Tab-separated table of C-alpha atoms and ligand atoms in Angstrom:
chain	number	residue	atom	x	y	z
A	1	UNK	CA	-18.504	-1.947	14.073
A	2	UNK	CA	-16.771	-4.926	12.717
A	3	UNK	CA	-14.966	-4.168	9.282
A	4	UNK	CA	-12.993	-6.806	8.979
A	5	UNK	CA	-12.571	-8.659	5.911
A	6	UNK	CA	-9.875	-10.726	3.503
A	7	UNK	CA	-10.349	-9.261	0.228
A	8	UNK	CA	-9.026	-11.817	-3.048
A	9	UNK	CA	-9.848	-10.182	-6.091
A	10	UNK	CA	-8.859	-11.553	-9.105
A	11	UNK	CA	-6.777	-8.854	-11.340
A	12	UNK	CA	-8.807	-6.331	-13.043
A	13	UNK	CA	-8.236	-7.836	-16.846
A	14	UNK	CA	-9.722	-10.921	-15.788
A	15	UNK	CA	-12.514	-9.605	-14.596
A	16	UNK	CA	-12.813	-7.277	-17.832
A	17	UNK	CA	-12.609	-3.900	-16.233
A	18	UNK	CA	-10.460	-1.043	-17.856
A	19	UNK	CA	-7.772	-0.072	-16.000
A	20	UNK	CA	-7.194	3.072	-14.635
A	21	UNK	CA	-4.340	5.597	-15.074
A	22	UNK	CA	-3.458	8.871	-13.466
A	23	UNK	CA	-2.094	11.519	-15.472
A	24	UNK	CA	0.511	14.069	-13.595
A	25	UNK	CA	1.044	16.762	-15.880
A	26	UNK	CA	0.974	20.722	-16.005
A	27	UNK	CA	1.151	21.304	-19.380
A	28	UNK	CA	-2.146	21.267	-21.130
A	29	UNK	CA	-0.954	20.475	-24.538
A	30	UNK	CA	0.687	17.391	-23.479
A	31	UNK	CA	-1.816	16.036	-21.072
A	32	UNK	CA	-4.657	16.001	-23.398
A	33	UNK	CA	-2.372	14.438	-26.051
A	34	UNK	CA	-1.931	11.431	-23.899
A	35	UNK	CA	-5.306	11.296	-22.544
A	36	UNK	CA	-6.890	10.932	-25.718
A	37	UNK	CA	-4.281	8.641	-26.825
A	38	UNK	CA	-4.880	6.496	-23.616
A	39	UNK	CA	-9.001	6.497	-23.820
A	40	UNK	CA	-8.360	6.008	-27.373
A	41	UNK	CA	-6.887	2.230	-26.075
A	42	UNK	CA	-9.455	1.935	-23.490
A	43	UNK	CA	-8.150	3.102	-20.451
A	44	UNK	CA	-10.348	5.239	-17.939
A	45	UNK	CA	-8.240	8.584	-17.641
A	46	UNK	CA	-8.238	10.864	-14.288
A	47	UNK	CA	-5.909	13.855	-14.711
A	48	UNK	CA	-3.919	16.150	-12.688
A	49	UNK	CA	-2.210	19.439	-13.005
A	50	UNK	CA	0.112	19.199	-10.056
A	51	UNK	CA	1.396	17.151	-7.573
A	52	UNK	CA	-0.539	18.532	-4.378
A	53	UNK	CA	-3.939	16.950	-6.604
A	54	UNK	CA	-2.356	13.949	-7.497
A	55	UNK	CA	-1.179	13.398	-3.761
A	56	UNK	CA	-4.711	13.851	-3.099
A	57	UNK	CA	-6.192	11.353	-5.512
A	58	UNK	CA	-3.848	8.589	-5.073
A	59	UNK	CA	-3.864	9.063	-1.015
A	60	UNK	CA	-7.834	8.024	-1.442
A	61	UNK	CA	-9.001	4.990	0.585
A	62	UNK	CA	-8.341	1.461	-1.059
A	63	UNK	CA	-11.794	0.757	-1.759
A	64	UNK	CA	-12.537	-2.685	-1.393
A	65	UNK	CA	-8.889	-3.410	-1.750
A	66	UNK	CA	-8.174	-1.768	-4.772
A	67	UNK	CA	-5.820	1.282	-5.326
A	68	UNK	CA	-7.842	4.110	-7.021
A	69	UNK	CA	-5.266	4.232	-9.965
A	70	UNK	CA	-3.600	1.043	-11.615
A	71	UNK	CA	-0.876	3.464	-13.169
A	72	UNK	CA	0.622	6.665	-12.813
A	73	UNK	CA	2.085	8.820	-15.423
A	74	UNK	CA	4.468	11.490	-13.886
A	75	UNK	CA	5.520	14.357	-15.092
A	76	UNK	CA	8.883	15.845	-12.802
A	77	UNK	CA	8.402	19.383	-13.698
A	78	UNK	CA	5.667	20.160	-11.643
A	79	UNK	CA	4.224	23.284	-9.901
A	80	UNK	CA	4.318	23.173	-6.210
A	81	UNK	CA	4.953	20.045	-5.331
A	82	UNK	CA	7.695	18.060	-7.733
A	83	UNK	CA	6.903	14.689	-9.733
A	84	UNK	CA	10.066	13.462	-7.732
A	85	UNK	CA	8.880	14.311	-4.434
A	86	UNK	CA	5.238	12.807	-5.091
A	87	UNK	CA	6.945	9.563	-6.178
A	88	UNK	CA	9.279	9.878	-2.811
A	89	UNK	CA	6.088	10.597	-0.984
A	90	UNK	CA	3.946	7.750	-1.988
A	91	UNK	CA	6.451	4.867	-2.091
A	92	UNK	CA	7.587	6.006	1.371
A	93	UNK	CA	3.642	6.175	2.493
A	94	UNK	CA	4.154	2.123	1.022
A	95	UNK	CA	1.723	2.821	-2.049
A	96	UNK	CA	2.814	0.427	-4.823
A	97	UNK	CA	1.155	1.964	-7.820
A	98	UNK	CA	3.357	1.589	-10.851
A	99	UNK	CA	4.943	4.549	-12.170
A	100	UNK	CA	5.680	6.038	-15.203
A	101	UNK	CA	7.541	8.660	-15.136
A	102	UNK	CA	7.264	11.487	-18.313
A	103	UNK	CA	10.190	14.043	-18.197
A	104	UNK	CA	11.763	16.309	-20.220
A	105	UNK	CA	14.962	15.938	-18.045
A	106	UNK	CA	16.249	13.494	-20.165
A	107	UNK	CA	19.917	13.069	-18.587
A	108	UNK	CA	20.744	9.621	-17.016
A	109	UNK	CA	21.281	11.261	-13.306
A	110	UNK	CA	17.595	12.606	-13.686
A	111	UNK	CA	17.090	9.222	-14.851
A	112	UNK	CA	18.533	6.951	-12.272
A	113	UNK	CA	17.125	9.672	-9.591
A	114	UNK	CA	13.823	8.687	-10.484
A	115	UNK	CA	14.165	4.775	-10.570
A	116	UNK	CA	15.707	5.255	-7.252
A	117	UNK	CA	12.732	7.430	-5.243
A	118	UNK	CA	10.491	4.458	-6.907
A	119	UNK	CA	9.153	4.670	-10.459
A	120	UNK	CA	8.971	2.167	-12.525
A	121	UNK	CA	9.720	3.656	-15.672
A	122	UNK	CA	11.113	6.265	-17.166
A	123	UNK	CA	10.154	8.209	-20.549
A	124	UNK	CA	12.049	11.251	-21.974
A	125	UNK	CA	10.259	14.024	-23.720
A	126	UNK	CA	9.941	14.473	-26.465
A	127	UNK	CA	8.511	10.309	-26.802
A	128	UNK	CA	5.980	8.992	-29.586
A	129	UNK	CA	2.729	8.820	-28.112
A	130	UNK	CA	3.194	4.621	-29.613
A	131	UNK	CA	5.865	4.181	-26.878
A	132	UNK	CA	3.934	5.579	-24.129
A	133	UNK	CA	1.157	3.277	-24.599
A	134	UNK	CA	3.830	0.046	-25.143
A	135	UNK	CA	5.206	1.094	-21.992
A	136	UNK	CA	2.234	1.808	-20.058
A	137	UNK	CA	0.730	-1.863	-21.177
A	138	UNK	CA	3.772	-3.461	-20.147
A	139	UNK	CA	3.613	-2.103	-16.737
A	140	UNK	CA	0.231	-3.029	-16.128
A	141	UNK	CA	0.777	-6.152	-17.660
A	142	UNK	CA	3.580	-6.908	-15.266
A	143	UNK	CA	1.309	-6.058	-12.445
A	144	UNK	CA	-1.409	-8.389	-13.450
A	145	UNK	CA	1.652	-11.294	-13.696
A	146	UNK	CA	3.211	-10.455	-10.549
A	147	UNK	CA	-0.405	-10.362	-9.127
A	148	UNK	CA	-1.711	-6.933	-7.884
A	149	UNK	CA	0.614	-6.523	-4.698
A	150	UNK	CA	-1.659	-5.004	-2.355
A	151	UNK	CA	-3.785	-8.288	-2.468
A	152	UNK	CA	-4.818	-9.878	-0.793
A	153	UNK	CA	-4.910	-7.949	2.356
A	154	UNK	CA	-6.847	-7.890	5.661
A	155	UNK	CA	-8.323	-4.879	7.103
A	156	UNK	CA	-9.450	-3.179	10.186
A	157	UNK	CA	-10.364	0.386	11.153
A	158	UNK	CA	-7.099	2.143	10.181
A	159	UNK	CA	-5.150	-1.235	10.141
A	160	UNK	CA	-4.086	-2.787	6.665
A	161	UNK	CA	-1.959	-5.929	6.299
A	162	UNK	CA	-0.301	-7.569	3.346
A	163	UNK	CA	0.101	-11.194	4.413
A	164	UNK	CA	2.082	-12.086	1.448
A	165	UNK	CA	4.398	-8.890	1.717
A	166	UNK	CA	5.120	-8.970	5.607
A	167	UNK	CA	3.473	-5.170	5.401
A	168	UNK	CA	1.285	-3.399	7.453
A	169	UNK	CA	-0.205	0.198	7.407
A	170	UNK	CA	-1.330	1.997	10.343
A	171	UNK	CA	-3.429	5.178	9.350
A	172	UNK	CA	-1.939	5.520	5.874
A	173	UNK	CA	1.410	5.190	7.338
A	174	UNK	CA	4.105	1.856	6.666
A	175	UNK	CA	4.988	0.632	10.407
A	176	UNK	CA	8.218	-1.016	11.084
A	177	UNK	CA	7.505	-5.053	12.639
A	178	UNK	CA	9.670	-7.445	14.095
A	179	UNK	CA	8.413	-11.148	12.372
A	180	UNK	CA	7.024	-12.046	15.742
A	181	UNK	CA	4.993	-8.976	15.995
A	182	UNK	CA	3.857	-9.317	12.739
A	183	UNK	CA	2.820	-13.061	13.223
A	184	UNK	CA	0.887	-11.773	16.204
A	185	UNK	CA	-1.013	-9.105	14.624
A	186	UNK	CA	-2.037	-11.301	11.131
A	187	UNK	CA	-3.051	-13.816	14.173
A	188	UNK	CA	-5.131	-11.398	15.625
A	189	UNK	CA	-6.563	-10.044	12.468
A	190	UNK	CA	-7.525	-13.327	11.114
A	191	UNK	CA	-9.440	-13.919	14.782
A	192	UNK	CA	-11.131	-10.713	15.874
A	193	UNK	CA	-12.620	-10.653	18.560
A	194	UNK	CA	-11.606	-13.956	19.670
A	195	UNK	CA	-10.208	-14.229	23.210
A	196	UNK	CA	-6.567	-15.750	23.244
A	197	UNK	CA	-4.652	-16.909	26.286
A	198	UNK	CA	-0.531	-16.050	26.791
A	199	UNK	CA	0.028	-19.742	26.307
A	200	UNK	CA	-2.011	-20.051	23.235
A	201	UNK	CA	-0.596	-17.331	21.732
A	202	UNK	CA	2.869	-19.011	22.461
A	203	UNK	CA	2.093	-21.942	20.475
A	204	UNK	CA	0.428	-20.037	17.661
A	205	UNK	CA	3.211	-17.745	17.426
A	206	UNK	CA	6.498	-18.880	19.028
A	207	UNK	CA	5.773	-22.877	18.470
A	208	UNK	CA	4.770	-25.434	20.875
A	209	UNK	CA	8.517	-26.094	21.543
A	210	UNK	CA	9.096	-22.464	22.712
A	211	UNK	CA	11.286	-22.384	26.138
A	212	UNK	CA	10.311	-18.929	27.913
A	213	UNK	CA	7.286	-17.680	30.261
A	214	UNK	CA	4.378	-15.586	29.148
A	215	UNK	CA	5.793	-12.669	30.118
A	216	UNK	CA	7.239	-12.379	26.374
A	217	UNK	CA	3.652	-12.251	25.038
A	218	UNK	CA	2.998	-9.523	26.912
A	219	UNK	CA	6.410	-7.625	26.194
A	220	UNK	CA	5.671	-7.873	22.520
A	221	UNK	CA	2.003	-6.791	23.042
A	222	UNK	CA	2.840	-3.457	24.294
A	223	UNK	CA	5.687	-2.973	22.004
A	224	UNK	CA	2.602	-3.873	18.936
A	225	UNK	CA	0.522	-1.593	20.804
A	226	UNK	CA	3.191	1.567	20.546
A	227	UNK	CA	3.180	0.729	17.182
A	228	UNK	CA	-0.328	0.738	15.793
A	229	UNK	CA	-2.904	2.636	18.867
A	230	UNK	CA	-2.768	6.057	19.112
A	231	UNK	CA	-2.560	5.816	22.852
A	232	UNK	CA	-1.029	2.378	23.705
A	233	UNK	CA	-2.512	3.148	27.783
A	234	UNK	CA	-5.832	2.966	26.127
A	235	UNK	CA	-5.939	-0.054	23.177
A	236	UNK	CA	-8.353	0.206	20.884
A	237	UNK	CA	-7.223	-2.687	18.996
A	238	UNK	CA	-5.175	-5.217	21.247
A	239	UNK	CA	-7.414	-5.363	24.054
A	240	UNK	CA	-6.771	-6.834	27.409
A	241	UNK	CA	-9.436	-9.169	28.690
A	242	UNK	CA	-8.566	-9.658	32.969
A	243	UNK	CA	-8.250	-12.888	33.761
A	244	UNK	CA	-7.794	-14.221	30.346
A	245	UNK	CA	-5.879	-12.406	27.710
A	246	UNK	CA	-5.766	-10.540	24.892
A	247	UNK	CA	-8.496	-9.627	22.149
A	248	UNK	CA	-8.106	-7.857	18.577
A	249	UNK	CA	-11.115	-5.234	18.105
B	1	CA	CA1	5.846	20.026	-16.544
């Protein structure tokens, strides 16, 4: 089945939903102190105890585009699974939820550490419960400015791509493209199904004034195709079509 779709959706406060924010933290005491402090402001609250949960829950499907959370508040100290590592984790899997990250590891190595692996913010304990909610409303204000960053995006099957952020996701995972294989694949994605010759590709993607045969279509197809199928001898996604060319889906 055909999935594909380009997905503009204005940012959330202009369409008046609440945003909502993740809350990474063990200690029971704390966590309900900031999730009634957040609901108190409007915000709709999902909580976890650990990292292995939060993985979980932020790891969900984009549903129509969206991220499941619009914020994350991180605590480090974390059974299993450390608030560092899940912040490593999901800016490596290129998930660009903001990040706030709630310590008691206070020292400026701990803090640099955790700008570095990706967060966007950093908050000592002990903090004033006023100072968590400035800072959370400036990150998510500075989301809606920059415009959410995952949008818009095209999609299909496992396939994501960012247009605007030269980005592209195969099965959860950030994949590595040279511009020309990227230009080929938002090509393709904006045209599925369509039937493209070598020279037509050429133009679309190398320029009309290109000097080389169409031989270096097809070299960059199958190095696309070790990139996003699971068995590039196989496509499922850039499909040859004898006698003509190539096909996406
Ligand atoms: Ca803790």
């Amino acid at each position: 089945m055909l999935t594909l779709e380009l997905i503009k959706r204005p940012p959330r406060a202009e369409i008046g939903q609440m945003s909502r924010i993740l809350v990474v933290e063990d200690e029971e005491l704390i966590r309900d102190m900031v999730v009634l402090a957040l609901e108190a402001e409007g915000y709709a609250i999902a909580t976890a105890a650990e990292g292995r949960t939060a993985l979980a829950l932020l790891q969900a499907e984009p549903m129509l585009g969206e991220l499941p959370f619009d914020l994350v508040i991180l605590d480090l100290m974390l059974p299993q699974i450390n608030g560092l590592d899940v912040c490593r984790l999901l800016r490596h899997q290129g998930n660009p939820v903001p990040i706030l990250i709630l310590s008691a590891k206070g020292s400026e190595t701990d803090r640099v550490l955790g700008l570095e692996v990706g967060a966007d913010d950093y908050l000592t304990k002990p903090f004033s419960i006023r100072e968590l909610i400035a800072r959370c409303r400036a990150l998510l204000r500075r989301q809606r400015f920059v415009g959410l960053p995952q949008l818009p995006m095209l999609q299909f099957k496992e396939i994501t791509l960012y247009p605007q952020e030269c980005r592209v996701l195969v099965r959860g995972q950030e994949v590595n493209l040279s511009p020309k294989e990227f230009r080929l694949l938002d090509l393709f994605m904006n045209h599925p199904r369509r039937v493209w010759s070598r020279e037509h590709l050429l133009d679309q993607v190398w320029g009309a004034d290109f000097v080389g045969d169409s031989k270096t279509v097809d070299v960059h197809i199958r190095w696309l195709r070790e990139k996003l199928e699971l068995d590039p001898s196989h496509p499922e996604y850039i499909v040859t079509v004898r006698g003509f060319g190539y096909r996406f889906g």
